[in-house]
mmCIF file of C-alpha atoms in Angstrom:
data_model
loop_
_atom_site.group_PDB
_atom_site.id
_atom_site.type_symbol
_atom_site.label_atom_id
_atom_site.label_comp_id
_atom_site.label_asym_id
_atom_site.label_seq_id
_atom_site.Cartn_x
_atom_site.Cartn_y
_atom_site.Cartn_z
ATOM 1 C CA UNK A 201 -5.413 2.913 -5.676
ATOM 2 C CA UNK A 202 -4.670 6.516 -4.844
ATOM 3 C CA UNK A 203 -4.127 9.086 -7.548
ATOM 4 C CA UNK A 204 -1.979 12.100 -6.738
ATOM 5 C CA UNK A 205 -1.735 15.251 -8.823
ATOM 6 C CA UNK A 206 0.744 17.992 -7.942
ATOM 7 C CA UNK A 207 0.552 21.635 -8.911
ATOM 8 C CA UNK A 208 2.166 24.927 -8.007
ATOM 9 C CA UNK A 209 5.700 24.478 -9.253
ATOM 10 C CA UNK A 210 7.492 27.139 -11.237
ATOM 11 C CA UNK A 211 10.448 29.474 -11.492
ATOM 12 C CA UNK A 212 11.299 31.726 -8.566
ATOM 13 C CA UNK A 213 14.274 33.801 -7.517
ATOM 14 C CA UNK A 214 16.374 32.833 -4.529
ATOM 15 C CA UNK A 215 14.712 34.005 -1.339
ATOM 16 C CA UNK A 216 11.272 33.696 -2.853
ATOM 17 C CA UNK A 217 8.355 31.422 -2.020
ATOM 18 C CA UNK A 218 6.222 28.797 -3.691
ATOM 19 C CA UNK A 219 3.302 26.723 -2.508
ATOM 20 C CA UNK A 220 2.904 23.235 -3.884
ATOM 21 C CA UNK A 221 -0.449 21.483 -3.768
ATOM 22 C CA UNK A 222 -1.293 17.811 -4.125
ATOM 23 C CA UNK A 223 -4.811 16.628 -4.853
ATOM 24 C CA UNK A 224 -5.585 13.043 -3.897
ATOM 25 C CA UNK A 225 -8.368 10.816 -5.135
ATOM 26 C CA UNK A 226 -9.250 7.165 -4.777
ATOM 27 C CA UNK A 227 -9.007 5.442 -1.430
ATOM 28 C CA UNK A 228 -9.655 7.196 1.870
ATOM 29 C CA UNK A 229 -7.172 10.033 2.045
ATOM 30 C CA UNK A 230 -7.026 10.127 5.818
ATOM 31 C CA UNK A 231 -5.755 6.528 5.895
ATOM 32 C CA UNK A 232 -2.407 7.629 4.488
ATOM 33 C CA UNK A 233 0.584 9.540 5.663
ATOM 34 C CA UNK A 234 1.482 12.066 2.977
ATOM 35 C CA UNK A 235 4.770 13.541 1.966
ATOM 36 C CA UNK A 236 7.066 15.075 -0.597
ATOM 37 C CA UNK A 237 10.225 13.798 -2.219
ATOM 38 C CA UNK A 238 12.409 15.638 -4.701
ATOM 39 C CA UNK A 239 14.941 14.769 -7.352
ATOM 40 C CA UNK A 240 17.440 17.163 -8.843
ATOM 41 C CA UNK A 241 19.193 16.484 -12.175
ATOM 42 C CA UNK A 242 21.986 13.979 -11.738
ATOM 43 C CA UNK A 243 21.120 13.370 -8.094
ATOM 44 C CA UNK A 244 19.311 10.666 -6.201
ATOM 45 C CA UNK A 245 15.741 11.070 -5.107
ATOM 46 C CA UNK A 246 15.563 12.705 -1.670
ATOM 47 C CA UNK A 247 12.983 12.693 1.122
ATOM 48 C CA UNK A 248 11.845 16.218 1.947
ATOM 49 C CA UNK A 249 8.976 16.059 4.418
ATOM 50 C CA UNK A 250 6.021 13.961 5.539
ATOM 51 C CA UNK A 251 2.909 14.425 7.650
ATOM 52 C CA UNK A 252 0.966 11.848 9.624
ATOM 53 C CA UNK A 253 -2.570 10.789 8.820
ATOM 54 C CA UNK A 254 -4.062 13.124 11.393
ATOM 55 C CA UNK A 255 -1.695 15.958 10.585
ATOM 56 C CA UNK A 256 -0.383 16.111 14.123
ATOM 57 C CA UNK A 257 3.102 14.804 13.384
ATOM 58 C CA UNK A 258 5.599 15.930 10.778
ATOM 59 C CA UNK A 259 9.065 14.867 9.715
ATOM 60 C CA UNK A 260 11.406 17.230 7.857
ATOM 61 C CA UNK A 261 14.704 16.947 6.047
ATOM 62 C CA UNK A 262 17.167 18.972 8.106
ATOM 63 C CA UNK A 263 18.040 21.332 5.276
ATOM 64 C CA UNK A 264 14.438 22.494 4.864
ATOM 65 C CA UNK A 265 13.506 22.869 8.532
ATOM 66 C CA UNK A 266 12.340 26.383 9.269
ATOM 67 C CA UNK A 267 11.802 27.127 5.576
ATOM 68 C CA UNK A 268 9.265 24.531 4.411
ATOM 69 C CA UNK A 269 5.915 23.726 6.010
ATOM 70 C CA UNK A 270 3.719 20.763 5.174
ATOM 71 C CA UNK A 271 -0.003 20.726 5.905
ATOM 72 C CA UNK A 272 -3.014 18.682 4.939
ATOM 73 C CA UNK A 273 -6.747 19.124 4.660
ATOM 74 C CA UNK A 274 -8.435 15.764 5.091
ATOM 75 C CA UNK A 275 -11.848 17.218 4.243
ATOM 76 C CA UNK A 276 -10.573 18.314 0.824
ATOM 77 C CA UNK A 277 -8.123 15.460 0.200
ATOM 78 C CA UNK A 278 -5.313 17.961 -0.194
ATOM 79 C CA UNK A 279 -1.746 18.266 1.010
ATOM 80 C CA UNK A 280 0.333 21.420 0.732
ATOM 81 C CA UNK A 281 3.988 22.344 0.861
ATOM 82 C CA UNK A 282 4.737 25.972 1.629
ATOM 83 C CA UNK A 283 8.319 26.710 0.639
ATOM 84 C CA UNK A 284 9.893 29.947 1.822
ATOM 85 C CA UNK A 285 13.420 31.350 1.583
ATOM 86 C CA UNK A 286 14.065 29.156 -1.416
ATOM 87 C CA UNK A 287 17.630 28.420 -2.436
ATOM 88 C CA UNK A 288 19.074 27.320 -5.781
ATOM 89 C CA UNK A 289 19.817 23.936 -4.230
ATOM 90 C CA UNK A 290 16.071 23.430 -3.766
ATOM 91 C CA UNK A 291 15.743 23.163 -7.532
ATOM 92 C CA UNK A 292 14.246 19.757 -8.347
ATOM 93 C CA UNK A 293 11.176 17.889 -9.450
ATOM 94 C CA UNK A 294 8.945 17.543 -6.392
ATOM 95 C CA UNK A 295 6.803 14.444 -5.986
ATOM 96 C CA UNK A 296 3.776 14.027 -3.749
ATOM 97 C CA UNK A 297 3.612 10.614 -2.071
ATOM 98 C CA UNK A 298 1.220 8.566 0.053
ATOM 99 C CA UNK A 299 2.232 5.804 2.423
ATOM 100 C CA UNK A 300 1.884 4.183 5.815
ATOM 101 C CA UNK A 301 4.145 6.214 8.058
ATOM 102 C CA UNK A 302 5.375 9.793 8.097
ATOM 103 C CA UNK A 303 8.592 8.570 9.717
ATOM 104 C CA UNK A 304 9.573 6.571 6.665
ATOM 105 C CA UNK A 305 12.184 8.488 4.689
ATOM 106 C CA UNK A 306 12.748 5.822 2.060
ATOM 107 C CA UNK A 307 11.001 5.947 -1.279
ATOM 108 C CA UNK A 308 9.879 2.287 -1.326
ATOM 109 C CA UNK A 309 7.976 2.967 1.873
ATOM 110 C CA UNK A 310 5.483 5.059 -0.046
ATOM 111 C CA UNK A 311 2.924 3.234 -2.125
ATOM 112 C CA UNK A 312 1.676 6.013 -4.372
ATOM 113 C CA UNK A 313 3.460 8.773 -6.260
ATOM 114 C CA UNK A 314 2.349 11.759 -8.290
ATOM 115 C CA UNK A 315 3.838 12.703 -11.629
ATOM 116 C CA UNK A 316 5.930 15.515 -10.163
ATOM 117 C CA UNK A 317 6.114 19.269 -10.507
ATOM 118 C CA UNK A 318 9.235 21.241 -11.402
ATOM 119 C CA UNK A 319 10.598 23.822 -8.983
ATOM 120 C CA UNK A 320 13.415 26.008 -10.260
ATOM 121 C CA UNK A 321 15.151 28.547 -8.042
ATOM 122 C CA UNK A 322 17.403 31.025 -9.803
ATOM 123 C CA UNK A 323 20.353 32.692 -8.089
#
């Protein structure tokens, strides 16, 4: 089992920034690709970004490229999502996930999920 706990969500104005953190515990963190999904009210869950086990490879949703940056610290069992130039359409609950491949953009491909953290971007 892997336990994931997100933090860092909140309310920000459009154009602002937030940094989400995800603390992992349980099985060896470096064995897992890590990522973030999001779900807005009334919408389907959406892949946002993932990072490979080593941190060398990343995979981004097109609409967040150039604005969001994922990183991981395998020594601290942490993954981060730096979100800049936020837009109202980024408003959602963001979920930290752990799985086998950073190139998997489907939810079932990730074995472990956090409880989510709310990000609200006001216009």
